[in-house]
Short mmCIF file of C-alpha atoms in Angstrom, two decimals:
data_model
loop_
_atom_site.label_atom_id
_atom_site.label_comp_id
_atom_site.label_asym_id
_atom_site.label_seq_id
_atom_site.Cartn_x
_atom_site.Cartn_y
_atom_site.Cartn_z
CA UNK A 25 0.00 0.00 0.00
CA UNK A 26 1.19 4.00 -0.55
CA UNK A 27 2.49 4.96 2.74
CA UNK A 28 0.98 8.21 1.76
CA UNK A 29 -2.65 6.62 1.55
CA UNK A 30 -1.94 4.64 4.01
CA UNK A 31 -0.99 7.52 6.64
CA UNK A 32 -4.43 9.28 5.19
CA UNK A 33 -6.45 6.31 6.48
CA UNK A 34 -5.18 6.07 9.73
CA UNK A 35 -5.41 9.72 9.95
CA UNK A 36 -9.01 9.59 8.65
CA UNK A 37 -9.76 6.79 10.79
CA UNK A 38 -8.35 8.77 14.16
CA UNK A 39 -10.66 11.66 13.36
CA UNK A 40 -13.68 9.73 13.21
CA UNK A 41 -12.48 7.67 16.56
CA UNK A 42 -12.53 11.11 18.24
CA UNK A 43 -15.60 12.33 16.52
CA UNK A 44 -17.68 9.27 17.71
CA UNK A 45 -15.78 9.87 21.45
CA UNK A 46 -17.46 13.53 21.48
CA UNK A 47 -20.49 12.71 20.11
CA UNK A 48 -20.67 9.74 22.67
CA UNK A 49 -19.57 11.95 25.64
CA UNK A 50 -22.33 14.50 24.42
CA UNK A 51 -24.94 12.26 24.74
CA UNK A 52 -23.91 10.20 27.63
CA UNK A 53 -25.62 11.27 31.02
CA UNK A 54 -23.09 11.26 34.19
CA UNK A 55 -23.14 9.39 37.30
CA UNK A 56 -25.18 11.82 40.40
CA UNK A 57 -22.65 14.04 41.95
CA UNK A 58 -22.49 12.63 45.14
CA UNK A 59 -23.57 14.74 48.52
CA UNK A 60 -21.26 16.53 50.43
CA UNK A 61 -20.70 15.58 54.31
CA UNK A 62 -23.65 16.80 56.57
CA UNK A 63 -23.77 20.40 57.74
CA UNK A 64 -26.97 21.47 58.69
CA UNK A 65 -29.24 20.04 61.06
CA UNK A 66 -32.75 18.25 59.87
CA UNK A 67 -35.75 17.16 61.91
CA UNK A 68 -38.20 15.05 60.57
CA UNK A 69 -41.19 15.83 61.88
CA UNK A 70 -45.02 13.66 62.27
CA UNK A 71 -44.28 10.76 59.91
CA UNK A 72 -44.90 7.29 61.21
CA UNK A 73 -41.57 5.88 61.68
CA UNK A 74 -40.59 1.98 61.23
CA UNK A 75 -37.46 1.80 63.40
CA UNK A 76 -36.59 -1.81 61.66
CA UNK A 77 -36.32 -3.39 64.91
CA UNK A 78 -39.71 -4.71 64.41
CA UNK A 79 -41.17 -1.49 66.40
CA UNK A 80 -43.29 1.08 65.16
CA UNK A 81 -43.51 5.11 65.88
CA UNK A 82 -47.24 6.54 64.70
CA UNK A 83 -46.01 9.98 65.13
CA UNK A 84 -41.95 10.56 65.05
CA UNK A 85 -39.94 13.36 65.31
CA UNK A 86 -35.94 12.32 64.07
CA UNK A 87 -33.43 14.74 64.55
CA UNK A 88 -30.31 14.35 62.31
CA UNK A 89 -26.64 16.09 63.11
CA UNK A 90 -23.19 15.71 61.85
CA UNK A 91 -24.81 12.27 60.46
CA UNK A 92 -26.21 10.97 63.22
CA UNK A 93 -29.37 10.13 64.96
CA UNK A 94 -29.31 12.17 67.89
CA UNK A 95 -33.10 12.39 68.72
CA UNK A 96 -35.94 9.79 67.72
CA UNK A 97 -39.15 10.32 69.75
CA UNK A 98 -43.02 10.18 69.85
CA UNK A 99 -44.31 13.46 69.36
CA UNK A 100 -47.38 13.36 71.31
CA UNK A 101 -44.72 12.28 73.91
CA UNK A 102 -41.92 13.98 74.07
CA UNK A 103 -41.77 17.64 73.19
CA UNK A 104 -38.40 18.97 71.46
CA UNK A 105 -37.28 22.73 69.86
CA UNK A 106 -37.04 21.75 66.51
CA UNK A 107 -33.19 22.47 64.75
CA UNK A 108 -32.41 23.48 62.15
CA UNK A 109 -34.35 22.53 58.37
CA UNK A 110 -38.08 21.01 59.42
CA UNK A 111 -39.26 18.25 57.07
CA UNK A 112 -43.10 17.74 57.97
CA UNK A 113 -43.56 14.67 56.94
CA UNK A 114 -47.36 14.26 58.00
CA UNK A 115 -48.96 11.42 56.52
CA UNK A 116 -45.53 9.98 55.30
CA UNK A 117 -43.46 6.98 56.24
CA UNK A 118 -39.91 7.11 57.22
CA UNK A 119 -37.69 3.52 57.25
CA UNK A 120 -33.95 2.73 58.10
CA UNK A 121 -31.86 2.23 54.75
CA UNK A 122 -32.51 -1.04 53.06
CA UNK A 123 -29.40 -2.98 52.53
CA UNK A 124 -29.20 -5.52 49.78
CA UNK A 125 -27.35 -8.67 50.63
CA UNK A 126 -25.76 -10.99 48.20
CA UNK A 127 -25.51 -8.09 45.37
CA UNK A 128 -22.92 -7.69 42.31
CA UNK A 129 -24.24 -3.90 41.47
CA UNK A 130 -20.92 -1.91 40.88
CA UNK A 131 -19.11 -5.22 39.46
CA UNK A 132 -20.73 -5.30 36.01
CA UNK A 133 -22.28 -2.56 33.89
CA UNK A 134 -23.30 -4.28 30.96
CA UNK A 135 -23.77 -8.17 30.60
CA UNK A 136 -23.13 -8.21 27.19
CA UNK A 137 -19.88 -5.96 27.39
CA UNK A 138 -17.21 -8.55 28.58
CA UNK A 139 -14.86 -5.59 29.45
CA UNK A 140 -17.48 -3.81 31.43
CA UNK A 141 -17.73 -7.12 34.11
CA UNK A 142 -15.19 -7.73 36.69
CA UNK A 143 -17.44 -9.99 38.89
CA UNK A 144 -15.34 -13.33 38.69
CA UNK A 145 -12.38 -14.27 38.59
CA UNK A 146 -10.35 -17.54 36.37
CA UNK A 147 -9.57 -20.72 38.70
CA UNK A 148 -11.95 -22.47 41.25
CA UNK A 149 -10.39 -21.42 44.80
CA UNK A 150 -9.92 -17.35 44.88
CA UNK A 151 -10.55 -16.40 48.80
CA UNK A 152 -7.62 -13.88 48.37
CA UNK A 153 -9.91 -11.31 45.67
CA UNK A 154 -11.26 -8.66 46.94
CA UNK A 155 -14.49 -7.37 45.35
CA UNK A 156 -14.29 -4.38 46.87
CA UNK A 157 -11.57 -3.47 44.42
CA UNK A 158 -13.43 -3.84 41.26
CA UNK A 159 -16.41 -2.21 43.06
CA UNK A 160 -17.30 0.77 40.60
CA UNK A 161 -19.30 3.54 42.36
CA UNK A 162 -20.05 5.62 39.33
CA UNK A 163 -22.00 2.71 37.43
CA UNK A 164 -25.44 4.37 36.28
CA UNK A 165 -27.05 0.82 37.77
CA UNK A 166 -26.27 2.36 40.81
CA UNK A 167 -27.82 5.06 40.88
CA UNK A 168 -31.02 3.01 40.29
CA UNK A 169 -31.35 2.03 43.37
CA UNK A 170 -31.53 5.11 45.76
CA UNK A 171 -34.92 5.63 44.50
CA UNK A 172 -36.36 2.94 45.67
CA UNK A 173 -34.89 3.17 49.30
CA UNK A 174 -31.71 0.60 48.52
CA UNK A 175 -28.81 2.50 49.90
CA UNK A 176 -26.94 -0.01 51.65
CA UNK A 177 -25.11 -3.10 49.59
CA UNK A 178 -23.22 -6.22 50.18
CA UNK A 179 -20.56 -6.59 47.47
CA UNK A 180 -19.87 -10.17 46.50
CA UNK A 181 -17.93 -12.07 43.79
CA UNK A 182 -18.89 -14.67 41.65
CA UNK A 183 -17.92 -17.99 40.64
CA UNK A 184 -15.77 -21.01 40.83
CA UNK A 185 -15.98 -23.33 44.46
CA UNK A 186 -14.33 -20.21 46.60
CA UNK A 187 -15.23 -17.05 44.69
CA UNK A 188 -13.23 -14.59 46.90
CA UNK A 189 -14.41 -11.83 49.69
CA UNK A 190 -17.58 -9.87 49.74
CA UNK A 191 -17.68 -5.71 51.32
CA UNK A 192 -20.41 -3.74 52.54
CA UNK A 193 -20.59 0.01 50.42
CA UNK A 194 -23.09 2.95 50.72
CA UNK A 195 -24.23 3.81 47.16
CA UNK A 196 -23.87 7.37 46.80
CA UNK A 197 -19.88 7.55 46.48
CA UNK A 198 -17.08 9.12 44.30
CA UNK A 199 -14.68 5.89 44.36
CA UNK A 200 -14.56 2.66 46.44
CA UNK A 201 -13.09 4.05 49.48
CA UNK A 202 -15.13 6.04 50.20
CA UNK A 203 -18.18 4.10 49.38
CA UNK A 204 -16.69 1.52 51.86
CA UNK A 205 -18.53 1.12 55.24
CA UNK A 206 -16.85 -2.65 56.16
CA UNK A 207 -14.17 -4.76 53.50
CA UNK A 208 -13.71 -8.05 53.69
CA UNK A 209 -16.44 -8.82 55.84
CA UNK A 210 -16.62 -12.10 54.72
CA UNK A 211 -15.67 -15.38 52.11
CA UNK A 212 -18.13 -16.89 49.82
CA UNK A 213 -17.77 -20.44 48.75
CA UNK A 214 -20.19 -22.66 46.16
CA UNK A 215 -21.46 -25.68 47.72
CA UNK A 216 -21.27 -28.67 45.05
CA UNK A 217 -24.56 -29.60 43.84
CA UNK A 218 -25.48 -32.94 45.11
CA UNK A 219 -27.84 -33.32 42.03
CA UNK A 220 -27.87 -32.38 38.39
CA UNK A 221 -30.52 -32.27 35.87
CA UNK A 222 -29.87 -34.00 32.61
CA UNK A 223 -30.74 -32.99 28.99
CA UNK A 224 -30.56 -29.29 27.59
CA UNK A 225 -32.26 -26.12 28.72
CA UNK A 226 -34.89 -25.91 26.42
CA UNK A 227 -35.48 -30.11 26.72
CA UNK A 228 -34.63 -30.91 30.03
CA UNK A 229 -34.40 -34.43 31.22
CA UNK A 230 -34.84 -36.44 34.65
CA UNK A 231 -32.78 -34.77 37.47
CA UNK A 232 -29.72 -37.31 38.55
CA UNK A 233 -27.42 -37.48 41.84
CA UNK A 234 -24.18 -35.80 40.69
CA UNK A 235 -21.17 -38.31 39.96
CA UNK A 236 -18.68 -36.19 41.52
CA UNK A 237 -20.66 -34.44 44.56
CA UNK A 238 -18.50 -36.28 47.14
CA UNK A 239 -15.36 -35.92 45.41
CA UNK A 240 -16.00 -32.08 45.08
CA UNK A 241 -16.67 -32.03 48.92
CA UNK A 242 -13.60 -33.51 50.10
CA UNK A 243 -11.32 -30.97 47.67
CA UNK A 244 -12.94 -28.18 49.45
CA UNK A 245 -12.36 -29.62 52.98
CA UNK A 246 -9.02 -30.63 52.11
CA UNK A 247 -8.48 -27.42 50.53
CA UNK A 248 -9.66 -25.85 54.09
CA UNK A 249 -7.54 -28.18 56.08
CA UNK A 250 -4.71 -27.02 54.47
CA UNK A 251 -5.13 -23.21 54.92
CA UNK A 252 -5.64 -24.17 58.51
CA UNK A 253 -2.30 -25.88 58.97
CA UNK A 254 -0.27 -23.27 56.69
CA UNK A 255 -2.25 -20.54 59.37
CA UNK A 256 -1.06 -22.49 62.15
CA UNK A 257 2.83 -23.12 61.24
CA UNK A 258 5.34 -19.72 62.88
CA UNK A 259 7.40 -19.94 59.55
CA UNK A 260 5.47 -21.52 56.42
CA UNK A 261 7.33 -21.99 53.76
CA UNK A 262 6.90 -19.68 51.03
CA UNK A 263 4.08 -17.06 50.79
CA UNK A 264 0.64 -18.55 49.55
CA UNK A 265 -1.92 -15.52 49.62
CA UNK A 266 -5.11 -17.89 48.99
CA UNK A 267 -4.07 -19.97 52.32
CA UNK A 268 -3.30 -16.87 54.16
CA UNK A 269 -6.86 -15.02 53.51
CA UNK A 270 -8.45 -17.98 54.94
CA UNK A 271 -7.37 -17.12 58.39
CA UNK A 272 -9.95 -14.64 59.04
CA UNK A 273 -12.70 -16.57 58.49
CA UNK A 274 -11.00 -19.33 60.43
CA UNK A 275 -10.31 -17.29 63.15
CA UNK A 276 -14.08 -16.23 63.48
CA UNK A 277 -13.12 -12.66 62.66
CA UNK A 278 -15.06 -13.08 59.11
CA UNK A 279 -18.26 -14.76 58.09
CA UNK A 280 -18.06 -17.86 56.12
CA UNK A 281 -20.66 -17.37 53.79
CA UNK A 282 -22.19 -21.25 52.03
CA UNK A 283 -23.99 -20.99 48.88
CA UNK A 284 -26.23 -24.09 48.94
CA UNK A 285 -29.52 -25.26 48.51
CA UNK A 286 -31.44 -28.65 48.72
CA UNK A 287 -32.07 -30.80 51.97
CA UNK A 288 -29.28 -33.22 51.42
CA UNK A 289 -26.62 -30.20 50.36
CA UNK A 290 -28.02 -28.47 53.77
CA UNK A 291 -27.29 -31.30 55.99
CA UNK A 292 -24.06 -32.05 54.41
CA UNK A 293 -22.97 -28.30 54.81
CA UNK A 294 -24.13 -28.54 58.40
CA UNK A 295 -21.64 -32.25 59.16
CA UNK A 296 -19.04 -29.72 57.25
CA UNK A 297 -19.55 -26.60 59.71
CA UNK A 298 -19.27 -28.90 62.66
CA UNK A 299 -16.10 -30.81 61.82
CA UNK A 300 -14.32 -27.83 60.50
CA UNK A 301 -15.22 -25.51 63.74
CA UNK A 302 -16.13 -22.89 61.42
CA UNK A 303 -17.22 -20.09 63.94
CA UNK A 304 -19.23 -17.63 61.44
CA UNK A 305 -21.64 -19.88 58.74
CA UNK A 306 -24.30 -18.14 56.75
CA UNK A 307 -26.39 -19.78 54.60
CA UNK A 308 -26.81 -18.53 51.26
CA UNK A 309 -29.81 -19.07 49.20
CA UNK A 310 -31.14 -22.43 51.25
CA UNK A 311 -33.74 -23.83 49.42
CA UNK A 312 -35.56 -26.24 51.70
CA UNK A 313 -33.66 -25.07 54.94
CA UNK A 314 -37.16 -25.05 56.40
CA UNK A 315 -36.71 -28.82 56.50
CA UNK A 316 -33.99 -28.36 58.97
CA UNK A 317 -34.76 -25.43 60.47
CA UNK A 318 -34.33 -26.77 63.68
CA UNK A 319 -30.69 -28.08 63.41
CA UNK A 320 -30.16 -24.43 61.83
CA UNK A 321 -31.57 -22.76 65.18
CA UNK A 322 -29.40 -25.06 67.37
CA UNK A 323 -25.96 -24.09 66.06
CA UNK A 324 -27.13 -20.28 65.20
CA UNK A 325 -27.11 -20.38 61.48
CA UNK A 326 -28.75 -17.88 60.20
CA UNK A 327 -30.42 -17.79 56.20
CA UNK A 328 -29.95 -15.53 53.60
CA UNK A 329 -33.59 -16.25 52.07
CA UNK A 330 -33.09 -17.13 47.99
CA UNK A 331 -34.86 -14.36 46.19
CA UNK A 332 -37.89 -14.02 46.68
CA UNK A 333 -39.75 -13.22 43.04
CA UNK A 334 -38.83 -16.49 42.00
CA UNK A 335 -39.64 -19.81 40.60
CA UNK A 336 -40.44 -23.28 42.85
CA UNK A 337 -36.82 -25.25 42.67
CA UNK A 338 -38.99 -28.52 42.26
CA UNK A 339 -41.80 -29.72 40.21
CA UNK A 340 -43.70 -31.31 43.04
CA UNK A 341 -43.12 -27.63 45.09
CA UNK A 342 -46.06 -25.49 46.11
CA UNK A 343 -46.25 -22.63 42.97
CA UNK A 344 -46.02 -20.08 46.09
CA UNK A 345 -42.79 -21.59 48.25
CA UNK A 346 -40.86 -18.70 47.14
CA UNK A 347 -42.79 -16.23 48.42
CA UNK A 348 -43.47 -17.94 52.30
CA UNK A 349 -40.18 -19.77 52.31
CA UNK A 350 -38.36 -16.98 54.35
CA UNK A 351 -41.58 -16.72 57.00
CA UNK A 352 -41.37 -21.24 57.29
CA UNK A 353 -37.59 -20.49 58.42
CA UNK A 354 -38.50 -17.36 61.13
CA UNK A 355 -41.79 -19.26 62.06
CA UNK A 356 -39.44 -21.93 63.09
CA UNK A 357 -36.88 -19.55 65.17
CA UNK A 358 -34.29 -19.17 62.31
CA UNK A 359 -32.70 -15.61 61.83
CA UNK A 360 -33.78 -14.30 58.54
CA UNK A 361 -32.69 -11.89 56.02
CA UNK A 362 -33.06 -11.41 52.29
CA UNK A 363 -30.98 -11.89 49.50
CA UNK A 364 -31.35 -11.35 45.28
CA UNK A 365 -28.58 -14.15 43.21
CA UNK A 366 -30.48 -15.16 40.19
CA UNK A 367 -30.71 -13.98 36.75
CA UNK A 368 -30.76 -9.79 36.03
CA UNK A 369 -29.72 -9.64 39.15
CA UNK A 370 -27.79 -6.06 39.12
CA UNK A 371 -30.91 -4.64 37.90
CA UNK A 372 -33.00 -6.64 40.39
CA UNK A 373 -31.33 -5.05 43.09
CA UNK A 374 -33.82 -2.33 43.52
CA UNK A 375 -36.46 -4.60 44.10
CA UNK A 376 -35.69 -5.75 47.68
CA UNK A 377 -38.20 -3.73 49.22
CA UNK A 378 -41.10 -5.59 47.49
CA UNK A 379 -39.47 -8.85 48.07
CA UNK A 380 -40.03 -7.93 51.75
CA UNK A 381 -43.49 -6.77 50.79
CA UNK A 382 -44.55 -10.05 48.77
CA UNK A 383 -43.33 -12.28 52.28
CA UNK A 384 -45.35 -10.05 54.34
CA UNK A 385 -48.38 -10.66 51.69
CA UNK A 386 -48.01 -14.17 52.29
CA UNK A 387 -48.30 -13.93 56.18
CA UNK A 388 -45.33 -12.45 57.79
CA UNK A 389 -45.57 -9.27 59.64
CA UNK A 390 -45.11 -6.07 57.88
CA UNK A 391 -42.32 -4.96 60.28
CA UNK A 392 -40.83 -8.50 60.45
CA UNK A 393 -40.47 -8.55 56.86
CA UNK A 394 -39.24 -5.05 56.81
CA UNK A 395 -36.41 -6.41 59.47
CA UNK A 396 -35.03 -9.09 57.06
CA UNK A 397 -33.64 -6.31 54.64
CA UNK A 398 -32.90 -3.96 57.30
CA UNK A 399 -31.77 -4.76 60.66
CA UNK A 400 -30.92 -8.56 60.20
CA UNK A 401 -28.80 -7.77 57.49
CA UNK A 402 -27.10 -5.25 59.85
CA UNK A 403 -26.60 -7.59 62.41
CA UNK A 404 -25.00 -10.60 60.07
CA UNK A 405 -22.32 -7.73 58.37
CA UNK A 406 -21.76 -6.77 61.90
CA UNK A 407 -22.77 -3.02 61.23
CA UNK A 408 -25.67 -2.81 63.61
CA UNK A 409 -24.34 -0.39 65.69
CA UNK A 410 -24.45 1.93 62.99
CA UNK A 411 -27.08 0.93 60.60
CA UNK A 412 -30.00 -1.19 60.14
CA UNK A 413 -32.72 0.85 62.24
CA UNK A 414 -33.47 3.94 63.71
CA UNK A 415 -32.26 4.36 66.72
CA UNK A 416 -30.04 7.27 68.74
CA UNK A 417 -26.67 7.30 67.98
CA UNK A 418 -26.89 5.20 64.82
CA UNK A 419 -26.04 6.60 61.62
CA UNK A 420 -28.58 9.09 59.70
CA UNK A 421 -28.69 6.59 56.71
CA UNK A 422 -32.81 6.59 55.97
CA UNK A 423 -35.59 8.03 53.79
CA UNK A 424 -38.77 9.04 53.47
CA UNK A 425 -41.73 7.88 51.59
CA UNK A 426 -45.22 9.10 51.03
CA UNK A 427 -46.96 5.64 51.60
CA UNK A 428 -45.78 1.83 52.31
CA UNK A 429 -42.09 0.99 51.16
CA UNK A 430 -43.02 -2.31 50.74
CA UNK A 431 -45.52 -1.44 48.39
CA UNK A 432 -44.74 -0.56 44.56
CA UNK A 433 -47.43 1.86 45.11
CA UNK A 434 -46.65 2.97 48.10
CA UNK A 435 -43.32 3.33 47.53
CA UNK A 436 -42.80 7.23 46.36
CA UNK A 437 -39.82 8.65 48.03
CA UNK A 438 -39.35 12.08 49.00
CA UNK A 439 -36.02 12.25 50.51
CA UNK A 440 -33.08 10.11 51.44
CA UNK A 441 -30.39 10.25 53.05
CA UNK A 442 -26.80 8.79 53.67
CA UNK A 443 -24.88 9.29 57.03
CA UNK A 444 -27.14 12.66 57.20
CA UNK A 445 -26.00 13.91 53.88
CA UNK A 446 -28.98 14.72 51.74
CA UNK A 447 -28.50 12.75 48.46
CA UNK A 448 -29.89 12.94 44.81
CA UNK A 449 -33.12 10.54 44.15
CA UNK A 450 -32.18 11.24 40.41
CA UNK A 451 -31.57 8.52 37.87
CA UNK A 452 -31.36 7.76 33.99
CA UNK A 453 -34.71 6.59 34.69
CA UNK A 454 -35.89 9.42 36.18
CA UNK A 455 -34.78 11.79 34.05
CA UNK A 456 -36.62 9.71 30.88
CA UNK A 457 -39.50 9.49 32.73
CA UNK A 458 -39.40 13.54 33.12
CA UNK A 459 -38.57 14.25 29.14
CA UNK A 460 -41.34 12.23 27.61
CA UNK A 461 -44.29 13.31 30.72
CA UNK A 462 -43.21 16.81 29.48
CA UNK A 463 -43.52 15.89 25.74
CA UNK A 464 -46.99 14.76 26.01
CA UNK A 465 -47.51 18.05 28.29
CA UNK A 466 -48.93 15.86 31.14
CA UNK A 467 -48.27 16.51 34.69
CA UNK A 468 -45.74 15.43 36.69
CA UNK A 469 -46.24 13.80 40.07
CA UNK A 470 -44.30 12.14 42.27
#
């Protein structure tokens, strides 16, 4: 080729890269400027207020300061000067942050973007990654969830038997650090599956044990006895990160998180817990866990409830087990939270609230389901002295809504905020919904 031409192409080539950058950074709408810290005072004034403890306040006053709750009262009760900015929020609801447990928002942007996913990594054991570091706090999916009253997350990795370390974030952040409110809270591994179902996805077959269930079982406990014994030698030999990150959860200073689900898998996982003292177990997902709830209430397991909008995991199921499975487990003394694996899940995020409002349609109590995405969640991170209800001295992370939170309907919120700071209920979303109400010249309401 002329290395004149040739030099005109590229140079051709370069101004149309840049011209389709400009055009693309024109169009593209930014990540929410995140709040700055808390300055003013606010007090909330006559909403009812769910404290996510279960309890219930008809007529509240909150007073929030330098991000904290330093008042929470009955009004008719307990009369206060009001400081600084008053909210009336008469006929309103006001709830403790929901947190989502189990979540990958932040870790993906775009499923069908392979360089826009950093939620796995290659091999089968990984308990040395960090998800924290890949957590993006500028993602637009985000940003999707503060509307709905989501502004507390559990960050956690995907894949292989031991997919690496889960953190807890706030979602209104400029970078990872200072989303952070806990790292490395905890390791996640993958239970085998005990079964498998035969044939193809769109003609499955009969559903088989799994040929290489027990062999699976003993690589993962021998893979565990050996990060005990490099833990417990002075001097190992050489440096081997995976063994080493172990230790926490060994020690009991981390939760050891167990992806499982089926009776037999259960009961297996619970032999597994015993003979490997593992101080910390959580259940993940737990699919018929109500069928040993009470071996699950005598060693303090508790159950991170599979999601909720889902389908029965058997044929012979009731169509409904989804939906009452996490009130069979608290009916039977089990501690209960939420959580949302499954498919769309980054998206699904922001639907926690009405998975806590579809288990208290099928029987649980409104404030005991509003616990399982609030305070219970709190208390298995270990950030319940800070979050997970609203309480004096805790953190100002809340919002307000005009009806039930639980409720697609109900759920309308007004404000929000994160460790008192007053942040943006804006979204992509949003903003569409805004251009085309105005385009038809209908009214907006919120």
């Amino acid at each position: 080729m002329n290395a004149k031409l040739f030099t005109g192409n590229m140079k051709t080539m370069k101004n149309l890269f840049y011209t389709i950058c400009a055009l693309f950074a024109m169009t593209a709408t930014a990540q929410q400027t995140p709040a700055p810290a808390q300055t003013g005072i606010y007090t909330i004034m006559n909403a009812t207020a769910h404290i996510g403890n279960g309890e219930v306040i008809d007529n509240s006053i909150i007073v929030l300061e330098n991000g904290t709750i330093t008042a929470i009262a009955d009004a008719t009760v307990v009369k206060m000067d009001i400081k600084g900015e008053r909210i009336d929020a008469s006929g309103m609801h006001v709830y403790p942050g929901l947190i989502a447990m189990n979540a990958t928002i932040g870790l993906v942007e775009i499923d069908a973007v392979n360089a826009s996913s950093d939620v796995r990594e290659m091999g089968t054991y990984n308990p040395h990654i960090r998800s924290i570091i890949a957590y993006n706090a500028e993602s637009k999916v985000i940003e999707s969830m503060r509307p709905n009253g989501v502004l507390i997350a559990q960050i956690v990795p995907r894949g292989g038997r031991i997919s690496g370390k889960s953190s807890v974030v706030q979602l209104d952040a400029w970078n990872w650090e200072d989303a952070s409110i806990r790292t490395d809270e905890g390791v996640h591994v993958n239970w085998p599956s005990s079964f498998r179902r035969t044939g193809t996805w769109y003609e499955p077959g009969p559903i088989e044990p799994s040929k290489d269930y027990e062999k699976q079982v003993t690589e993962l406990t021998d893979f565990l006895n050996n990060a005990k014994a490099y833990n417990a030698t002075t001097k190992p030999v050489g440096l081997n990160l995976k063994y080493a990150a172990l230790q926490p959860a060994i020690n009991g200073t981390e939760n050891f998180y167990i992806h499982v689900d089926g009776e037999k898998a259960i009961r297996d996982v619970l032999k597994f817990i015993k003979a490997n003292g593992i101080k910390k177990p959580v259940i993940v997902g737990g699919r018929e866990g109500d069928k040993v709830a009470t071996e699950l209430v005598a060693m303090n397991i508790p159950v991170l409830a599979g999601r909720v909008h889902g389908l029965p995991s058997r044929e012979d199921e009731d169509f409904d087990m989804p939906y009452k499975f996490p009130k069979l487990l608290a009916d039977k003394g089990v501690m209960v939270g939420l959580e949302n694996s499954g498919d769309m899940e980054r998206h699904q995020t922001r639907n926690f609230p009405f998975y806590a409002g579809t288990v208290a349609g099928y029987g649980m109590d409104m404030e005991q389901a509003l616990k399982m995405i609030t305070l219970t969640p709190a208390q298995i991170l270990g950030i319940d002295k800070e979050y997970g209800s609203l309480e004096q001295g805790k953190s100002a992370t809340l919002f307000i809504s005009k009806g039930n939170a639980l409720d697609m309907r109900g759920n309308q919120i007004t404000r929000a905020f994160i460790d008192g700071r007053d942040i943006s209920l804006n979204s992509h979303q949003t903003e569409l919904y805004e251009r085309y109400m105005n385009k038809f010249g209908a009214e907006i309401k919120r």
